[in-house]
Amino acid sequence: MNRLAKWTSATLLAAIALVSQPLFAEQFVAHGDYEVHYNAFNSTFIQPDVAKNIGIQRSKRKALVNVSVLKIEGDKKTAVTAVVSGKATNLIQQTQEIGFSKIDEGDAIYYLGQFGFTDDQVIRLALDVQPDPNQPAFQVEFEQRFYEE
């Protein structure tokens, strides 16, 4: 392989690595003995048969927020149930309440909520997560831009 081809390949790989890095970034907050992991994505990323099985409506203008809660005990992290609620607000303060469905796969427990958006819209998500019924819920907030797929 000549020098130009090697340089082009190396540059292309570096650019892909830089662009894809945020896709693999782990989003979570630690609160006491718990970690709350969360992400949001377009509902069209879910395969049609999976969406049907879990009751999700796929649409280019619908997004999902996924929340899971882990209890930390020493070096061990265990998925736990929680009460999860939230809302999605756009930049002109239009708010949608998000209802969450619990998905329990044994070792993995997560909560899916769905909300609408318009193309190229920034949504602020505010989630209330209560893993311990004897403690008040704590809030997780983040914002993300969504695009029609």
PDB file of C-alpha atoms in Angstrom:
ATOM      1  CA  MET A   1       0.000   0.000   0.000  1.00  0.00           C
ATOM      2  CA  ASN A   2       1.460   3.370  -0.946  1.00  0.00           C
ATOM      3  CA  ARG A   3       1.933   6.246   1.497  1.00  0.00           C
ATOM      4  CA  LEU A   4      -1.092   8.231   0.308  1.00  0.00           C
ATOM      5  CA  ALA A   5      -3.409   5.255   0.692  1.00  0.00           C
ATOM      6  CA  LYS A   6      -2.030   4.510   4.184  1.00  0.00           C
ATOM      7  CA  TRP A   7      -2.380   8.145   5.227  1.00  0.00           C
ATOM      8  CA  THR A   8      -5.951   8.304   3.855  1.00  0.00           C
ATOM      9  CA  SER A   9      -6.918   5.082   5.647  1.00  0.00           C
ATOM     10  CA  ALA A  10      -5.419   6.263   8.925  1.00  0.00           C
ATOM     11  CA  THR A  11      -7.127   9.649   8.647  1.00  0.00           C
ATOM     12  CA  LEU A  12     -10.474   8.057   7.830  1.00  0.00           C
ATOM     13  CA  LEU A  13     -10.224   5.637  10.779  1.00  0.00           C
ATOM     14  CA  ALA A  14      -9.291   8.489  13.133  1.00  0.00           C
ATOM     15  CA  ALA A  15     -12.242  10.578  11.920  1.00  0.00           C
ATOM     16  CA  ILE A  16     -14.653   7.664  12.386  1.00  0.00           C
ATOM     17  CA  ALA A  17     -13.302   7.052  15.891  1.00  0.00           C
ATOM     18  CA  LEU A  18     -13.749  10.716  16.844  1.00  0.00           C
ATOM     19  CA  VAL A  19     -17.269  10.923  15.439  1.00  0.00           C
ATOM     20  CA  SER A  20     -18.450   7.621  16.912  1.00  0.00           C
ATOM     21  CA  GLN A  21     -16.999   8.199  20.388  1.00  0.00           C
ATOM     22  CA  PRO A  22     -20.101  10.017  21.731  1.00  0.00           C
ATOM     23  CA  LEU A  23     -22.246   7.101  20.597  1.00  0.00           C
ATOM     24  CA  PHE A  24     -20.469   4.839  23.066  1.00  0.00           C
ATOM     25  CA  ALA A  25     -20.349   7.331  25.936  1.00  0.00           C
ATOM     26  CA  GLU A  26     -22.010   5.932  29.001  1.00  0.00           C
ATOM     27  CA  GLN A  27     -24.684   8.192  30.446  1.00  0.00           C
ATOM     28  CA  PHE A  28     -25.350   7.659  34.121  1.00  0.00           C
ATOM     29  CA  VAL A  29     -25.569   9.447  37.417  1.00  0.00           C
ATOM     30  CA  ALA A  30     -24.548   8.037  40.770  1.00  0.00           C
ATOM     31  CA  HIS A  31     -26.782   8.714  43.742  1.00  0.00           C
ATOM     32  CA  GLY A  32     -25.838   7.067  47.026  1.00  0.00           C
ATOM     33  CA  ASP A  33     -25.752   3.287  46.520  1.00  0.00           C
ATOM     34  CA  TYR A  34     -27.391   3.532  43.091  1.00  0.00           C
ATOM     35  CA  GLU A  35     -26.429   4.251  39.499  1.00  0.00           C
ATOM     36  CA  VAL A  36     -29.116   5.424  37.098  1.00  0.00           C
ATOM     37  CA  HIS A  37     -28.202   4.702  33.480  1.00  0.00           C
ATOM     38  CA  TYR A  38     -30.187   6.460  30.767  1.00  0.00           C
ATOM     39  CA  ASN A  39     -30.282   7.128  27.055  1.00  0.00           C
ATOM     40  CA  ALA A  40     -32.757   8.436  24.505  1.00  0.00           C
ATOM     41  CA  PHE A  41     -33.089   7.515  20.845  1.00  0.00           C
ATOM     42  CA  ASN A  42     -35.473   7.518  17.905  1.00  0.00           C
ATOM     43  CA  SER A  43     -38.135   4.793  18.070  1.00  0.00           C
ATOM     44  CA  THR A  44     -37.289   3.678  14.531  1.00  0.00           C
ATOM     45  CA  PHE A  45     -34.052   2.203  15.930  1.00  0.00           C
ATOM     46  CA  ILE A  46     -36.188  -0.582  17.437  1.00  0.00           C
ATOM     47  CA  GLN A  47     -36.982  -3.469  15.092  1.00  0.00           C
ATOM     48  CA  PRO A  48     -40.713  -3.698  14.187  1.00  0.00           C
ATOM     49  CA  ASP A  49     -41.244  -7.122  15.779  1.00  0.00           C
ATOM     50  CA  VAL A  50     -39.534  -6.052  19.017  1.00  0.00           C
ATOM     51  CA  ALA A  51     -41.547  -2.820  19.132  1.00  0.00           C
ATOM     52  CA  LYS A  52     -44.775  -4.782  18.702  1.00  0.00           C
ATOM     53  CA  ASN A  53     -43.841  -7.233  21.476  1.00  0.00           C
ATOM     54  CA  ILE A  54     -43.136  -4.478  24.001  1.00  0.00           C
ATOM     55  CA  GLY A  55     -45.952  -2.160  22.908  1.00  0.00           C
ATOM     56  CA  ILE A  56     -43.848   0.620  21.410  1.00  0.00           C
ATOM     57  CA  GLN A  57     -45.124   2.719  18.530  1.00  0.00           C
ATOM     58  CA  ARG A  58     -42.422   3.185  15.906  1.00  0.00           C
ATOM     59  CA  SER A  59     -42.520   6.565  14.180  1.00  0.00           C
ATOM     60  CA  LYS A  60     -40.046   9.008  12.693  1.00  0.00           C
ATOM     61  CA  ARG A  61     -41.414  11.564  15.192  1.00  0.00           C
ATOM     62  CA  LYS A  62     -41.397   9.409  18.333  1.00  0.00           C
ATOM     63  CA  ALA A  63     -38.432   8.857  20.630  1.00  0.00           C
ATOM     64  CA  LEU A  64     -37.756   6.542  23.537  1.00  0.00           C
ATOM     65  CA  VAL A  65     -35.998   7.156  26.800  1.00  0.00           C
ATOM     66  CA  ASN A  66     -34.486   4.081  28.455  1.00  0.00           C
ATOM     67  CA  VAL A  67     -33.696   4.036  32.182  1.00  0.00           C
ATOM     68  CA  SER A  68     -32.092   1.320  34.285  1.00  0.00           C
ATOM     69  CA  VAL A  69     -31.128   1.387  37.935  1.00  0.00           C
ATOM     70  CA  LEU A  70     -28.255  -0.550  39.480  1.00  0.00           C
ATOM     71  CA  LYS A  71     -27.641  -1.025  43.195  1.00  0.00           C
ATOM     72  CA  ILE A  72     -23.958  -0.942  44.142  1.00  0.00           C
ATOM     73  CA  GLU A  73     -22.863  -3.395  46.808  1.00  0.00           C
ATOM     74  CA  GLY A  74     -19.079  -3.489  46.998  1.00  0.00           C
ATOM     75  CA  ASP A  75     -17.784  -4.505  43.570  1.00  0.00           C
ATOM     76  CA  LYS A  76     -21.162  -5.890  42.536  1.00  0.00           C
ATOM     77  CA  LYS A  77     -23.875  -4.010  40.642  1.00  0.00           C
ATOM     78  CA  THR A  78     -27.373  -5.485  40.534  1.00  0.00           C
ATOM     79  CA  ALA A  79     -30.381  -4.341  38.512  1.00  0.00           C
ATOM     80  CA  VAL A  80     -33.225  -3.226  40.775  1.00  0.00           C
ATOM     81  CA  THR A  81     -36.786  -2.075  40.358  1.00  0.00           C
ATOM     82  CA  ALA A  82     -37.669   1.577  40.781  1.00  0.00           C
ATOM     83  CA  VAL A  83     -40.491   4.021  40.337  1.00  0.00           C
ATOM     84  CA  VAL A  84     -39.698   6.061  37.216  1.00  0.00           C
ATOM     85  CA  SER A  85     -41.623   9.028  35.849  1.00  0.00           C
ATOM     86  CA  GLY A  86     -40.674  11.975  33.727  1.00  0.00           C
ATOM     87  CA  LYS A  87     -41.469  14.705  31.303  1.00  0.00           C
ATOM     88  CA  ALA A  88     -40.132  15.953  27.985  1.00  0.00           C
ATOM     89  CA  THR A  89     -40.088  19.688  27.332  1.00  0.00           C
ATOM     90  CA  ASN A  90     -39.167  21.502  24.146  1.00  0.00           C
ATOM     91  CA  LEU A  91     -37.501  24.918  24.000  1.00  0.00           C
ATOM     92  CA  ILE A  92     -40.830  26.784  23.925  1.00  0.00           C
ATOM     93  CA  GLN A  93     -41.871  25.036  27.145  1.00  0.00           C
ATOM     94  CA  GLN A  94     -44.392  22.592  25.649  1.00  0.00           C
ATOM     95  CA  THR A  95     -44.344  19.618  28.020  1.00  0.00           C
ATOM     96  CA  GLN A  96     -45.295  15.977  27.609  1.00  0.00           C
ATOM     97  CA  GLU A  97     -45.651  13.598  30.540  1.00  0.00           C
ATOM     98  CA  ILE A  98     -43.807  10.355  29.904  1.00  0.00           C
ATOM     99  CA  GLY A  99     -45.335   7.091  31.068  1.00  0.00           C
ATOM    100  CA  PHE A 100     -42.819   4.312  31.613  1.00  0.00           C
ATOM    101  CA  SER A 101     -43.213   0.576  31.079  1.00  0.00           C
ATOM    102  CA  LYS A 102     -41.093  -1.853  33.065  1.00  0.00           C
ATOM    103  CA  ILE A 103     -39.210  -4.472  31.061  1.00  0.00           C
ATOM    104  CA  ASP A 104     -37.871  -7.296  33.237  1.00  0.00           C
ATOM    105  CA  GLU A 105     -35.474  -9.708  31.560  1.00  0.00           C
ATOM    106  CA  GLY A 106     -34.224 -11.383  34.730  1.00  0.00           C
ATOM    107  CA  ASP A 107     -30.718  -9.962  35.128  1.00  0.00           C
ATOM    108  CA  ALA A 108     -31.727  -6.760  33.353  1.00  0.00           C
ATOM    109  CA  ILE A 109     -34.543  -4.462  34.414  1.00  0.00           C
ATOM    110  CA  TYR A 110     -35.215  -1.288  32.496  1.00  0.00           C
ATOM    111  CA  TYR A 111     -37.945   1.243  31.933  1.00  0.00           C
ATOM    112  CA  LEU A 112     -39.012   2.588  28.540  1.00  0.00           C
ATOM    113  CA  GLY A 113     -40.946   5.789  28.014  1.00  0.00           C
ATOM    114  CA  GLN A 114     -42.024   7.380  24.748  1.00  0.00           C
ATOM    115  CA  PHE A 115     -42.537  10.976  23.654  1.00  0.00           C
ATOM    116  CA  GLY A 116     -43.003  12.936  20.441  1.00  0.00           C
ATOM    117  CA  PHE A 117     -40.756  15.503  18.784  1.00  0.00           C
ATOM    118  CA  THR A 118     -40.417  17.445  15.541  1.00  0.00           C
ATOM    119  CA  ASP A 119     -37.378  17.303  13.267  1.00  0.00           C
ATOM    120  CA  ASP A 120     -34.202  18.943  14.566  1.00  0.00           C
ATOM    121  CA  GLN A 121     -35.749  19.636  17.965  1.00  0.00           C
ATOM    122  CA  VAL A 122     -33.991  19.918  21.304  1.00  0.00           C
ATOM    123  CA  ILE A 123     -35.867  18.120  24.085  1.00  0.00           C
ATOM    124  CA  ARG A 124     -35.140  18.549  27.781  1.00  0.00           C
ATOM    125  CA  LEU A 125     -35.842  15.391  29.725  1.00  0.00           C
ATOM    126  CA  ALA A 126     -36.483  15.472  33.454  1.00  0.00           C
ATOM    127  CA  LEU A 127     -36.765  12.066  35.093  1.00  0.00           C
ATOM    128  CA  ASP A 128     -37.752  11.230  38.659  1.00  0.00           C
ATOM    129  CA  VAL A 129     -36.228   7.958  39.813  1.00  0.00           C
ATOM    130  CA  GLN A 130     -37.040   6.311  43.149  1.00  0.00           C
ATOM    131  CA  PRO A 131     -35.238   3.002  43.674  1.00  0.00           C
ATOM    132  CA  ASP A 132     -35.848   2.954  47.430  1.00  0.00           C
ATOM    133  CA  PRO A 133     -39.474   3.426  48.522  1.00  0.00           C
ATOM    134  CA  ASN A 134     -38.223   4.717  51.890  1.00  0.00           C
ATOM    135  CA  GLN A 135     -36.250   7.541  50.272  1.00  0.00           C
ATOM    136  CA  PRO A 136     -37.432  10.436  48.098  1.00  0.00           C
ATOM    137  CA  ALA A 137     -36.994  10.235  44.349  1.00  0.00           C
ATOM    138  CA  PHE A 138     -34.057  12.027  42.811  1.00  0.00           C
ATOM    139  CA  GLN A 139     -34.026  13.830  39.492  1.00  0.00           C
ATOM    140  CA  VAL A 140     -31.991  13.124  36.372  1.00  0.00           C
ATOM    141  CA  GLU A 141     -32.003  15.873  33.758  1.00  0.00           C
ATOM    142  CA  PHE A 142     -30.477  15.997  30.299  1.00  0.00           C
ATOM    143  CA  GLU A 143     -31.230  17.419  26.903  1.00  0.00           C
ATOM    144  CA  GLN A 144     -30.817  16.005  23.463  1.00  0.00           C
ATOM    145  CA  ARG A 145     -31.519  17.005  19.878  1.00  0.00           C
ATOM    146  CA  PHE A 146     -33.725  14.628  17.882  1.00  0.00           C
ATOM    147  CA  TYR A 147     -34.034  14.211  14.130  1.00  0.00           C
ATOM    148  CA  GLU A 148     -36.638  12.457  12.028  1.00  0.00           C
ATOM    149  CA  GLU A 149     -35.310   9.196  10.649  1.00  0.00           C
TER     150      GLU A 149
END
